[in-house]
Amino acid sequence: MRCIFSGKVASGGEVARLAIALSRIFSPSIAYPVNSGRCAINIALLSFSRKKPERKDVIVPAYVCPSVVDIVRESGFNPVSCEVGIDLNLSLAALSTALTVNTLAVIAPHMYGCPARIDEIEKLCRTSGIFLIDDAAQVIGIVHHGKMLGTFGDIGILSFAQSKSVVTGIGGSGGALLINNSDFDEEIRLDCNRLSPPPHRLAMFSYFLWNCIWGSHTGNSGYYFTRIREALGLKSSQIRINARISNLDAGIAIAQIERLETMQRTRIDKIESYYRAAMKFNNLHFPQYAPGRYLARIMLELPMPVDIEALRSMLKRRGINTRPGYLVQAVDHGHANERCLLEVPSGKEIGDIEAFDICAIISGALDALHCPSSIGP
Ligand SMILES: *Cc1c(COP(=O)(O)O)cnc(C)c1O
């Protein structure tokens, strides 16, 4: 509210405050706030390419947010899909055979906050002379083997978009570059200083509040809001440009970062509730669970084959809103392992009883759809 009423939406002092807050969390890495994770990946890949211009391949996991694959391509590189393990993160064995003399970099995300084997991936990349992006878009403030996720490899990236750990809005609402290898300090500081403040953030923020935060009250009126957005001329291409983070989004990010630990603790309780519940049903599996582990989203794995849309509409009729996982990208050799993941609700209302009821309803719906009665071997 302070940013809005003082008229400091696009730029202002919050941006520098955010840079300081992030640099403190990720010390000794230096943080540069930008307007999206995609912007951070783009800047990182271009600076890698200046050092090894003949290399064009960038390895991405077979299971990843499609915008990662898109930005690799839009930056002028070839995305190369690499198999993932049970935990939905890069498989170390598959990665070591995927590296070639054309590999510029590896992008290693921590899917839904579940830590990848990033220290081993870092070692592998370093000995092979390949750059590494520690993609912590979905997870902020989690330590893995004594080091903060995001600080492994050459450059780390963060995102503050919807369904990440820190959420400031949608459509370019924020992110950051973390410089972990000081060889990149100078040029990335210059790249980031050259970025201009982002346009249209107040309109995007209202759009976010209306459709995402107040969605249960505003219902379908979001449709009309989309029309208004179009009338204002806010095309997604304008929202996707590389820019600094706005003062407004930076202020929101700071407020959330201040209560990150509380947010993480309440989420871990819900994760434990779902784990205890899912264990009671043979046709539900929680592949990313580990005791005390934080996850940005709770993804249950379902037996294949399953008609996921039929299942989701059955659940919706019972008042349970779910989201499907990503599709697995084709892996060059062999076949990508077909898997089906479903995100379950993890809002304020979820406790032991609610998690059990939701699991029981999903399990029963799978039976009604004649799905296999247990997850394969
Ligand atoms: C969301 C996401 C990104 C991109 O972040 P944006 O801010 O949406 O551009 C990159 N990597 C991963 C793993 C993500 O989940």
mmCIF file of C-alpha atoms and ligand atoms in Angstrom:
data_model
loop_
_atom_site.group_PDB
_atom_site.id
_atom_site.type_symbol
_atom_site.label_atom_id
_atom_site.label_comp_id
_atom_site.label_asym_id
_atom_site.label_seq_id
_atom_site.Cartn_x
_atom_site.Cartn_y
_atom_site.Cartn_z
ATOM 1 C CA MET A 1 0.000 0.000 0.000
ATOM 2 C CA ARG A 2 2.898 2.303 0.799
ATOM 3 C CA CYS A 3 4.316 1.799 -2.715
ATOM 4 C CA ILE A 4 0.934 2.400 -4.344
ATOM 5 C CA PHE A 5 -0.070 5.488 -2.351
ATOM 6 C CA SER A 6 3.338 7.099 -2.681
ATOM 7 C CA GLY A 7 3.153 6.562 -6.450
ATOM 8 C CA LYS A 8 6.312 4.442 -6.378
ATOM 9 C CA VAL A 9 5.127 1.362 -8.242
ATOM 10 C CA ALA A 10 7.733 0.932 -10.968
ATOM 11 C CA SER A 11 10.828 2.122 -9.137
ATOM 12 C CA GLY A 12 11.833 3.139 -5.648
ATOM 13 C CA GLY A 13 13.882 2.161 -2.631
ATOM 14 C CA GLU A 14 12.379 -1.321 -2.138
ATOM 15 C CA VAL A 15 14.422 -2.724 -5.029
ATOM 16 C CA ALA A 16 17.728 -1.966 -3.328
ATOM 17 C CA ARG A 17 16.344 -3.232 -0.004
ATOM 18 C CA LEU A 18 15.397 -6.525 -1.670
ATOM 19 C CA ALA A 19 18.872 -6.856 -3.191
ATOM 20 C CA ILE A 20 20.354 -6.438 0.287
ATOM 21 C CA ALA A 21 17.910 -8.902 1.908
ATOM 22 C CA LEU A 22 18.629 -11.532 -0.756
ATOM 23 C CA SER A 23 22.390 -10.988 -0.670
ATOM 24 C CA ARG A 24 22.226 -11.573 3.087
ATOM 25 C CA ILE A 25 20.295 -14.867 2.733
ATOM 26 C CA PHE A 26 22.483 -16.138 -0.100
ATOM 27 C CA SER A 27 25.820 -14.744 1.126
ATOM 28 C CA PRO A 28 28.549 -14.858 -0.119
ATOM 29 C CA SER A 29 26.691 -14.887 -3.475
ATOM 30 C CA ILE A 30 25.532 -11.492 -4.727
ATOM 31 C CA ALA A 31 21.851 -11.097 -5.675
ATOM 32 C CA TYR A 32 20.447 -8.976 -8.506
ATOM 33 C CA PRO A 33 16.646 -8.703 -8.497
ATOM 34 C CA VAL A 34 15.023 -8.892 -11.947
ATOM 35 C CA ASN A 35 11.428 -9.223 -13.139
ATOM 36 C CA SER A 36 11.340 -13.008 -13.698
ATOM 37 C CA GLY A 37 13.140 -16.316 -13.498
ATOM 38 C CA ARG A 38 13.131 -16.382 -17.292
ATOM 39 C CA CYS A 39 14.944 -13.047 -17.420
ATOM 40 C CA ALA A 40 17.565 -14.426 -15.011
ATOM 41 C CA ILE A 41 18.069 -17.603 -17.104
ATOM 42 C CA ASN A 42 18.358 -15.516 -20.277
ATOM 43 C CA ILE A 43 21.040 -13.245 -18.817
ATOM 44 C CA ALA A 44 22.931 -16.227 -17.373
ATOM 45 C CA LEU A 45 22.949 -18.215 -20.630
ATOM 46 C CA LEU A 46 24.083 -15.221 -22.684
ATOM 47 C CA SER A 47 26.999 -14.577 -20.362
ATOM 48 C CA PHE A 48 27.999 -18.266 -20.419
ATOM 49 C CA SER A 49 27.855 -18.131 -24.200
ATOM 50 C CA ARG A 50 30.260 -15.182 -24.319
ATOM 51 C CA LYS A 51 32.839 -17.452 -22.660
ATOM 52 C CA LYS A 52 32.140 -20.545 -24.821
ATOM 53 C CA PRO A 53 30.427 -19.232 -27.975
ATOM 54 C CA GLU A 54 30.763 -22.503 -29.938
ATOM 55 C CA ARG A 55 28.555 -24.448 -27.501
ATOM 56 C CA LYS A 56 24.787 -24.416 -28.107
ATOM 57 C CA ASP A 57 23.191 -27.201 -26.025
ATOM 58 C CA VAL A 58 21.571 -26.567 -22.662
ATOM 59 C CA ILE A 59 20.478 -29.539 -20.581
ATOM 60 C CA VAL A 60 17.082 -29.302 -18.909
ATOM 61 C CA PRO A 61 15.191 -31.986 -16.959
ATOM 62 C CA ALA A 62 12.536 -33.995 -18.823
ATOM 63 C CA TYR A 63 10.084 -32.860 -16.144
ATOM 64 C CA VAL A 64 10.112 -29.083 -15.801
ATOM 65 C CA CYS A 65 8.008 -25.945 -16.064
ATOM 66 C CA PRO A 66 7.638 -25.410 -19.875
ATOM 67 C CA SER A 67 8.798 -21.794 -19.597
ATOM 68 C CA VAL A 68 12.314 -23.071 -18.864
ATOM 69 C CA VAL A 69 12.431 -24.933 -22.175
ATOM 70 C CA ASP A 70 10.948 -21.896 -23.952
ATOM 71 C CA ILE A 71 13.473 -19.439 -22.595
ATOM 72 C CA VAL A 72 16.401 -21.689 -23.545
ATOM 73 C CA ARG A 73 15.085 -21.736 -27.107
ATOM 74 C CA GLU A 74 14.226 -18.009 -27.166
ATOM 75 C CA SER A 75 17.758 -17.243 -25.978
ATOM 76 C CA GLY A 76 19.123 -19.023 -29.066
ATOM 77 C CA PHE A 77 20.149 -22.389 -27.587
ATOM 78 C CA ASN A 78 19.000 -26.005 -28.010
ATOM 79 C CA PRO A 79 17.230 -27.451 -24.990
ATOM 80 C CA VAL A 80 18.338 -31.065 -24.463
ATOM 81 C CA SER A 81 16.033 -33.134 -22.294
ATOM 82 C CA CYS A 82 17.555 -35.300 -19.568
ATOM 83 C CA GLU A 83 15.787 -38.024 -17.604
ATOM 84 C CA VAL A 84 14.568 -37.392 -14.077
ATOM 85 C CA GLY A 85 14.510 -39.737 -11.083
ATOM 86 C CA ILE A 86 11.655 -40.735 -8.760
ATOM 87 C CA ASP A 87 11.991 -37.347 -7.017
ATOM 88 C CA LEU A 88 11.319 -35.525 -10.350
ATOM 89 C CA ASN A 89 14.824 -34.025 -10.364
ATOM 90 C CA LEU A 90 17.694 -34.586 -12.819
ATOM 91 C CA SER A 91 19.050 -38.117 -12.649
ATOM 92 C CA LEU A 92 22.789 -37.943 -12.014
ATOM 93 C CA ALA A 93 23.475 -41.108 -14.040
ATOM 94 C CA ALA A 94 21.471 -39.800 -17.029
ATOM 95 C CA LEU A 95 23.139 -36.405 -16.742
ATOM 96 C CA SER A 96 26.659 -37.815 -16.840
ATOM 97 C CA THR A 97 25.917 -39.564 -20.162
ATOM 98 C CA ALA A 98 24.075 -36.524 -21.584
ATOM 99 C CA LEU A 99 27.054 -34.127 -21.400
ATOM 100 C CA THR A 100 28.883 -33.588 -24.716
ATOM 101 C CA VAL A 101 31.402 -31.132 -26.198
ATOM 102 C CA ASN A 102 28.419 -29.073 -27.360
ATOM 103 C CA THR A 103 26.951 -28.698 -23.863
ATOM 104 C CA LEU A 104 27.120 -25.092 -22.720
ATOM 105 C CA ALA A 105 25.226 -25.402 -19.468
ATOM 106 C CA VAL A 106 22.977 -27.498 -17.248
ATOM 107 C CA ILE A 107 19.835 -26.044 -15.663
ATOM 108 C CA ALA A 108 19.170 -27.939 -12.444
ATOM 109 C CA PRO A 109 15.849 -27.065 -10.754
ATOM 110 C CA HIS A 110 14.686 -28.299 -7.361
ATOM 111 C CA MET A 111 11.277 -29.459 -8.462
ATOM 112 C CA TYR A 112 8.516 -28.180 -6.177
ATOM 113 C CA GLY A 113 11.256 -27.373 -3.680
ATOM 114 C CA CYS A 114 12.619 -30.937 -3.419
ATOM 115 C CA PRO A 115 16.427 -30.554 -3.461
ATOM 116 C CA ALA A 116 18.178 -32.031 -6.501
ATOM 117 C CA ARG A 117 21.528 -33.791 -5.974
ATOM 118 C CA ILE A 118 22.988 -30.390 -6.657
ATOM 119 C CA ASP A 119 26.351 -30.841 -4.930
ATOM 120 C CA GLU A 120 27.082 -33.908 -7.079
ATOM 121 C CA ILE A 121 25.762 -32.168 -10.199
ATOM 122 C CA GLU A 122 28.039 -29.220 -9.380
ATOM 123 C CA LYS A 123 31.055 -31.517 -9.111
ATOM 124 C CA LEU A 124 30.190 -33.233 -12.408
ATOM 125 C CA CYS A 125 29.753 -29.909 -14.248
ATOM 126 C CA ARG A 126 32.917 -28.445 -12.813
ATOM 127 C CA THR A 127 35.087 -31.399 -13.843
ATOM 128 C CA SER A 128 33.504 -31.385 -17.320
ATOM 129 C CA GLY A 129 33.954 -27.624 -17.869
ATOM 130 C CA ILE A 130 30.209 -27.045 -18.184
ATOM 131 C CA PHE A 131 28.345 -24.117 -16.630
ATOM 132 C CA LEU A 132 25.626 -24.783 -14.072
ATOM 133 C CA ILE A 133 22.483 -22.809 -13.236
ATOM 134 C CA ASP A 134 21.170 -23.705 -9.776
ATOM 135 C CA ASP A 135 17.479 -23.109 -10.521
ATOM 136 C CA ALA A 136 15.931 -22.293 -7.141
ATOM 137 C CA ALA A 137 12.861 -20.701 -8.765
ATOM 138 C CA GLN A 138 10.532 -22.748 -6.585
ATOM 139 C CA VAL A 139 12.426 -22.739 -3.312
ATOM 140 C CA ILE A 140 13.890 -19.909 -1.274
ATOM 141 C CA GLY A 141 15.755 -20.205 1.996
ATOM 142 C CA ILE A 142 16.327 -23.977 2.137
ATOM 143 C CA VAL A 143 19.763 -25.302 3.079
ATOM 144 C CA HIS A 144 20.989 -28.523 1.466
ATOM 145 C CA HIS A 145 24.144 -30.257 2.752
ATOM 146 C CA GLY A 146 25.168 -27.057 4.524
ATOM 147 C CA LYS A 147 24.631 -24.661 1.612
ATOM 148 C CA MET A 148 21.645 -22.566 0.554
ATOM 149 C CA LEU A 149 19.856 -23.870 -2.564
ATOM 150 C CA GLY A 150 20.504 -21.359 -5.353
ATOM 151 C CA THR A 151 24.168 -20.894 -4.427
ATOM 152 C CA PHE A 152 25.572 -23.990 -6.157
ATOM 153 C CA GLY A 153 27.176 -23.821 -9.611
ATOM 154 C CA ASP A 154 27.969 -20.594 -11.453
ATOM 155 C CA ILE A 155 24.666 -18.733 -11.272
ATOM 156 C CA GLY A 156 21.513 -19.285 -9.239
ATOM 157 C CA ILE A 157 18.058 -18.070 -10.172
ATOM 158 C CA LEU A 158 14.914 -17.266 -8.163
ATOM 159 C CA SER A 159 11.336 -16.533 -9.205
ATOM 160 C CA PHE A 160 8.517 -14.786 -7.352
ATOM 161 C CA ALA A 161 5.786 -15.851 -9.776
ATOM 162 C CA GLN A 162 2.612 -17.729 -8.916
ATOM 163 C CA SER A 163 2.985 -21.109 -7.171
ATOM 164 C CA LYS A 164 6.616 -20.523 -6.155
ATOM 165 C CA SER A 165 7.759 -20.152 -2.524
ATOM 166 C CA VAL A 166 7.631 -16.356 -2.505
ATOM 167 C CA VAL A 167 4.730 -15.108 -4.634
ATOM 168 C CA THR A 168 4.440 -11.438 -5.561
ATOM 169 C CA GLY A 169 2.138 -11.776 -8.583
ATOM 170 C CA ILE A 170 2.063 -13.049 -12.140
ATOM 171 C CA GLY A 171 3.500 -12.186 -15.541
ATOM 172 C CA GLY A 172 6.953 -10.914 -14.640
ATOM 173 C CA SER A 173 6.377 -10.148 -10.971
ATOM 174 C CA GLY A 174 9.941 -10.845 -9.961
ATOM 175 C CA GLY A 175 12.950 -13.057 -9.593
ATOM 176 C CA ALA A 176 16.669 -12.758 -9.077
ATOM 177 C CA LEU A 177 20.088 -13.741 -10.335
ATOM 178 C CA LEU A 178 22.561 -15.039 -7.771
ATOM 179 C CA ILE A 179 26.193 -14.743 -8.777
ATOM 180 C CA ASN A 180 27.949 -17.765 -7.299
ATOM 181 C CA ASN A 181 31.044 -17.658 -9.506
ATOM 182 C CA SER A 182 32.781 -14.304 -9.208
ATOM 183 C CA ASP A 183 34.012 -14.543 -12.833
ATOM 184 C CA PHE A 184 30.535 -13.301 -13.722
ATOM 185 C CA ASP A 185 30.288 -10.450 -11.196
ATOM 186 C CA GLU A 186 31.301 -7.609 -13.442
ATOM 187 C CA GLU A 187 29.347 -8.355 -16.620
ATOM 188 C CA ILE A 188 26.166 -9.418 -14.865
ATOM 189 C CA ARG A 189 26.183 -6.280 -12.745
ATOM 190 C CA LEU A 190 26.393 -4.285 -15.975
ATOM 191 C CA ASP A 191 23.643 -6.381 -17.621
ATOM 192 C CA CYS A 192 21.342 -5.859 -14.632
ATOM 193 C CA ASN A 193 22.062 -2.136 -14.343
ATOM 194 C CA ARG A 194 21.090 -1.723 -17.989
ATOM 195 C CA LEU A 195 17.581 -3.150 -17.397
ATOM 196 C CA SER A 196 14.743 -0.637 -17.360
ATOM 197 C CA PRO A 197 11.931 -0.547 -14.790
ATOM 198 C CA PRO A 198 9.007 -2.797 -15.782
ATOM 199 C CA PRO A 199 5.820 -1.348 -17.310
ATOM 200 C CA HIS A 200 2.193 -2.021 -16.258
ATOM 201 C CA ARG A 201 2.878 -3.470 -12.805
ATOM 202 C CA LEU A 202 -0.091 -1.850 -11.082
ATOM 203 C CA ALA A 203 -2.474 -3.250 -13.703
ATOM 204 C CA MET A 204 -0.867 -6.679 -13.389
ATOM 205 C CA PHE A 205 -1.049 -6.507 -9.613
ATOM 206 C CA SER A 206 -4.788 -5.735 -9.692
ATOM 207 C CA TYR A 207 -5.235 -8.568 -12.157
ATOM 208 C CA PHE A 208 -3.367 -10.912 -9.790
ATOM 209 C CA LEU A 209 -5.437 -9.882 -6.752
ATOM 210 C CA TRP A 210 -8.704 -10.198 -8.606
ATOM 211 C CA ASN A 211 -8.080 -13.532 -10.309
ATOM 212 C CA CYS A 212 -5.710 -15.363 -7.996
ATOM 213 C CA ILE A 213 -6.005 -14.051 -4.459
ATOM 214 C CA TRP A 214 -9.709 -13.176 -4.387
ATOM 215 C CA GLY A 215 -10.676 -15.826 -6.966
ATOM 216 C CA SER A 216 -13.061 -17.634 -4.634
ATOM 217 C CA HIS A 217 -15.070 -14.396 -4.241
ATOM 218 C CA THR A 218 -14.715 -12.876 -7.691
ATOM 219 C CA GLY A 219 -15.416 -16.147 -9.557
ATOM 220 C CA ASN A 220 -15.803 -15.872 -13.300
ATOM 221 C CA SER A 221 -15.615 -12.105 -13.329
ATOM 222 C CA GLY A 222 -11.920 -12.688 -13.978
ATOM 223 C CA TYR A 223 -12.992 -13.283 -17.543
ATOM 224 C CA TYR A 224 -14.136 -9.665 -17.820
ATOM 225 C CA PHE A 225 -10.969 -8.541 -16.151
ATOM 226 C CA THR A 226 -9.021 -10.335 -18.881
ATOM 227 C CA ARG A 227 -10.991 -8.353 -21.430
ATOM 228 C CA ILE A 228 -10.102 -5.145 -19.606
ATOM 229 C CA ARG A 229 -6.475 -6.166 -19.584
ATOM 230 C CA GLU A 230 -6.644 -6.724 -23.323
ATOM 231 C CA ALA A 231 -8.331 -3.355 -23.800
ATOM 232 C CA LEU A 232 -5.454 -1.756 -21.905
ATOM 233 C CA GLY A 233 -3.185 -3.378 -24.473
ATOM 234 C CA LEU A 234 -1.286 -5.587 -22.040
ATOM 235 C CA LYS A 235 -0.189 -8.354 -24.369
ATOM 236 C CA SER A 236 1.798 -11.159 -22.810
ATOM 237 C CA SER A 237 4.746 -10.221 -25.059
ATOM 238 C CA GLN A 238 4.921 -6.853 -23.265
ATOM 239 C CA ILE A 239 4.849 -8.496 -19.885
ATOM 240 C CA ARG A 240 7.583 -10.961 -20.815
ATOM 241 C CA ILE A 241 10.331 -8.453 -21.559
ATOM 242 C CA ASN A 242 13.494 -8.463 -19.449
ATOM 243 C CA ALA A 243 13.319 -5.713 -16.851
ATOM 244 C CA ARG A 244 14.143 -4.834 -13.269
ATOM 245 C CA ILE A 245 11.761 -5.947 -10.580
ATOM 246 C CA SER A 246 9.193 -3.250 -9.795
ATOM 247 C CA ASN A 247 9.294 -1.389 -6.498
ATOM 248 C CA LEU A 248 5.837 -2.772 -5.656
ATOM 249 C CA ASP A 249 6.801 -6.408 -6.305
ATOM 250 C CA ALA A 250 10.082 -5.928 -4.402
ATOM 251 C CA GLY A 251 8.170 -4.596 -1.388
ATOM 252 C CA ILE A 252 5.835 -7.604 -1.395
ATOM 253 C CA ALA A 253 8.781 -9.993 -1.723
ATOM 254 C CA ILE A 254 10.523 -8.415 1.282
ATOM 255 C CA ALA A 255 7.390 -8.775 3.421
ATOM 256 C CA GLN A 256 7.177 -12.489 2.564
ATOM 257 C CA ILE A 257 10.885 -13.127 3.016
ATOM 258 C CA GLU A 258 10.565 -11.720 6.541
ATOM 259 C CA ARG A 259 8.110 -14.473 7.458
ATOM 260 C CA LEU A 260 9.630 -17.237 5.347
ATOM 261 C CA GLU A 261 10.389 -19.517 8.299
ATOM 262 C CA THR A 262 6.814 -19.433 9.601
ATOM 263 C CA MET A 263 5.483 -20.047 6.096
ATOM 264 C CA GLN A 264 7.794 -23.028 5.729
ATOM 265 C CA ARG A 265 6.900 -24.512 9.108
ATOM 266 C CA THR A 266 3.120 -24.446 8.524
ATOM 267 C CA ARG A 267 3.650 -26.010 5.106
ATOM 268 C CA ILE A 268 5.767 -28.850 6.492
ATOM 269 C CA ASP A 269 2.881 -29.730 8.848
ATOM 270 C CA LYS A 270 0.535 -30.113 5.859
ATOM 271 C CA ILE A 271 3.121 -32.222 4.030
ATOM 272 C CA GLU A 272 3.334 -34.570 7.032
ATOM 273 C CA SER A 273 -0.483 -34.798 7.151
ATOM 274 C CA TYR A 274 -0.629 -35.785 3.484
ATOM 275 C CA TYR A 275 2.169 -38.308 3.881
ATOM 276 C CA ARG A 276 0.443 -40.094 6.773
ATOM 277 C CA ALA A 277 -2.816 -40.079 4.791
ATOM 278 C CA ALA A 278 -1.406 -41.187 1.416
ATOM 279 C CA MET A 279 0.418 -44.115 3.053
ATOM 280 C CA LYS A 280 -2.944 -45.679 3.867
ATOM 281 C CA PHE A 281 -3.910 -46.056 0.184
ATOM 282 C CA ASN A 282 -2.110 -48.419 -2.219
ATOM 283 C CA ASN A 283 -2.978 -46.320 -5.258
ATOM 284 C CA LEU A 284 -1.473 -43.086 -3.892
ATOM 285 C CA HIS A 285 2.194 -42.284 -3.645
ATOM 286 C CA PHE A 286 4.061 -39.174 -2.444
ATOM 287 C CA PRO A 287 7.407 -39.473 -4.258
ATOM 288 C CA GLN A 288 9.009 -36.230 -3.022
ATOM 289 C CA TYR A 289 8.314 -36.777 0.663
ATOM 290 C CA ALA A 290 11.099 -36.938 3.229
ATOM 291 C CA PRO A 291 10.666 -36.372 6.978
ATOM 292 C CA GLY A 292 10.769 -32.630 7.725
ATOM 293 C CA ARG A 293 11.339 -31.662 4.091
ATOM 294 C CA TYR A 294 9.757 -28.449 2.793
ATOM 295 C CA LEU A 295 7.929 -28.626 -0.547
ATOM 296 C CA ALA A 296 6.416 -25.654 -2.377
ATOM 297 C CA ARG A 297 3.626 -27.870 -3.737
ATOM 298 C CA ILE A 298 2.242 -31.232 -2.735
ATOM 299 C CA MET A 299 2.241 -33.621 -5.698
ATOM 300 C CA LEU A 300 0.768 -37.090 -5.386
ATOM 301 C CA GLU A 301 1.662 -39.730 -7.945
ATOM 302 C CA LEU A 302 -1.154 -41.805 -9.423
ATOM 303 C CA PRO A 303 -1.127 -45.249 -11.063
ATOM 304 C CA MET A 304 -0.947 -45.275 -14.868
ATOM 305 C CA PRO A 305 -2.950 -45.293 -17.037
ATOM 306 C CA VAL A 306 -5.356 -42.726 -15.651
ATOM 307 C CA ASP A 307 -7.753 -40.275 -17.290
ATOM 308 C CA ILE A 308 -6.524 -37.275 -15.337
ATOM 309 C CA GLU A 309 -9.174 -34.846 -16.595
ATOM 310 C CA ALA A 310 -12.016 -37.256 -15.720
ATOM 311 C CA LEU A 311 -10.471 -37.664 -12.276
ATOM 312 C CA ARG A 312 -10.114 -33.903 -11.763
ATOM 313 C CA SER A 313 -13.716 -33.212 -12.678
ATOM 314 C CA MET A 314 -14.906 -35.963 -10.292
ATOM 315 C CA LEU A 315 -12.830 -34.325 -7.559
ATOM 316 C CA LYS A 316 -14.082 -30.884 -8.449
ATOM 317 C CA ARG A 317 -17.665 -32.067 -7.942
ATOM 318 C CA ARG A 318 -16.595 -33.073 -4.427
ATOM 319 C CA GLY A 319 -15.187 -29.567 -3.867
ATOM 320 C CA ILE A 320 -11.518 -30.536 -4.307
ATOM 321 C CA ASN A 321 -9.539 -28.318 -6.650
ATOM 322 C CA THR A 322 -6.448 -29.975 -8.088
ATOM 323 C CA ARG A 323 -3.880 -29.230 -10.762
ATOM 324 C CA PRO A 324 -2.143 -31.694 -13.068
ATOM 325 C CA GLY A 325 1.647 -32.003 -13.107
ATOM 326 C CA TYR A 326 3.712 -31.111 -16.177
ATOM 327 C CA LEU A 327 4.094 -33.447 -19.109
ATOM 328 C CA VAL A 328 7.359 -35.327 -19.346
ATOM 329 C CA GLN A 329 9.413 -34.016 -22.291
ATOM 330 C CA ALA A 330 10.581 -36.657 -24.764
ATOM 331 C CA VAL A 331 14.018 -37.988 -23.935
ATOM 332 C CA ASP A 332 16.145 -38.681 -27.033
ATOM 333 C CA HIS A 333 17.203 -42.241 -26.316
ATOM 334 C CA GLY A 334 14.757 -44.775 -24.908
ATOM 335 C CA HIS A 335 11.337 -43.616 -23.788
ATOM 336 C CA ALA A 336 10.564 -41.020 -21.182
ATOM 337 C CA ASN A 337 8.985 -42.695 -18.178
ATOM 338 C CA GLU A 338 5.297 -41.950 -18.320
ATOM 339 C CA ARG A 339 4.089 -40.707 -14.969
ATOM 340 C CA CYS A 340 1.056 -38.911 -13.692
ATOM 341 C CA LEU A 341 1.218 -36.327 -10.917
ATOM 342 C CA LEU A 342 -1.566 -34.398 -9.300
ATOM 343 C CA GLU A 343 -1.246 -31.335 -7.103
ATOM 344 C CA VAL A 344 -3.533 -31.486 -4.075
ATOM 345 C CA PRO A 345 -4.850 -28.497 -2.079
ATOM 346 C CA SER A 346 -2.532 -27.181 0.617
ATOM 347 C CA GLY A 347 -4.283 -24.026 1.803
ATOM 348 C CA LYS A 348 -5.066 -22.842 5.329
ATOM 349 C CA GLU A 349 -7.912 -25.338 5.698
ATOM 350 C CA ILE A 350 -5.697 -28.447 5.464
ATOM 351 C CA GLY A 351 -5.024 -30.493 8.607
ATOM 352 C CA ASP A 352 -4.791 -34.235 9.308
ATOM 353 C CA ILE A 353 -8.515 -34.836 8.834
ATOM 354 C CA GLU A 354 -8.818 -32.834 5.627
ATOM 355 C CA ALA A 355 -5.703 -34.480 4.111
ATOM 356 C CA PHE A 356 -7.097 -37.930 4.933
ATOM 357 C CA ASP A 357 -10.519 -37.108 3.472
ATOM 358 C CA ILE A 358 -8.954 -35.774 0.273
ATOM 359 C CA CYS A 359 -6.757 -38.862 -0.110
ATOM 360 C CA ALA A 360 -9.728 -41.165 0.526
ATOM 361 C CA ILE A 361 -11.806 -39.373 -2.111
ATOM 362 C CA ILE A 362 -8.971 -39.466 -4.689
ATOM 363 C CA SER A 363 -8.329 -43.139 -3.986
ATOM 364 C CA GLY A 364 -12.022 -43.971 -4.335
ATOM 365 C CA ALA A 365 -12.303 -41.938 -7.550
ATOM 366 C CA LEU A 366 -9.331 -43.837 -9.024
ATOM 367 C CA ASP A 367 -11.122 -47.113 -8.234
ATOM 368 C CA ALA A 368 -14.316 -45.801 -9.808
ATOM 369 C CA LEU A 369 -12.303 -44.983 -12.957
ATOM 370 C CA HIS A 370 -10.906 -48.569 -12.935
ATOM 371 C CA CYS A 371 -7.297 -47.426 -12.556
ATOM 372 C CA PRO A 372 -4.677 -49.956 -11.440
ATOM 373 C CA SER A 373 -4.990 -50.564 -7.705
ATOM 374 C CA SER A 374 -1.357 -49.791 -6.940
ATOM 375 C CA ILE A 375 1.556 -47.752 -8.278
ATOM 376 C CA GLY A 376 3.880 -49.924 -10.381
ATOM 377 C CA PRO A 377 7.178 -51.315 -9.091
HETATM 378 C C1 LIG B 1 8.697 -20.854 -12.747
HETATM 379 C C2 LIG B 1 10.020 -21.397 -13.021
HETATM 380 C C3 LIG B 1 10.964 -20.675 -13.774
HETATM 381 C C4 LIG B 1 10.643 -19.372 -14.442
HETATM 382 O O1 LIG B 1 10.287 -18.346 -13.577
HETATM 383 P P1 LIG B 1 9.370 -17.104 -14.105
HETATM 384 O O2 LIG B 1 9.525 -16.077 -13.047
HETATM 385 O O3 LIG B 1 7.987 -17.642 -14.230
HETATM 386 O O4 LIG B 1 9.940 -16.678 -15.401
HETATM 387 C C5 LIG B 1 12.205 -21.254 -13.944
HETATM 388 N N1 LIG B 1 12.520 -22.451 -13.417
HETATM 389 C C6 LIG B 1 11.634 -23.172 -12.696
HETATM 390 C C7 LIG B 1 12.048 -24.492 -12.119
HETATM 391 C C8 LIG B 1 10.362 -22.672 -12.474
HETATM 392 O O5 LIG B 1 9.481 -23.393 -11.771
#
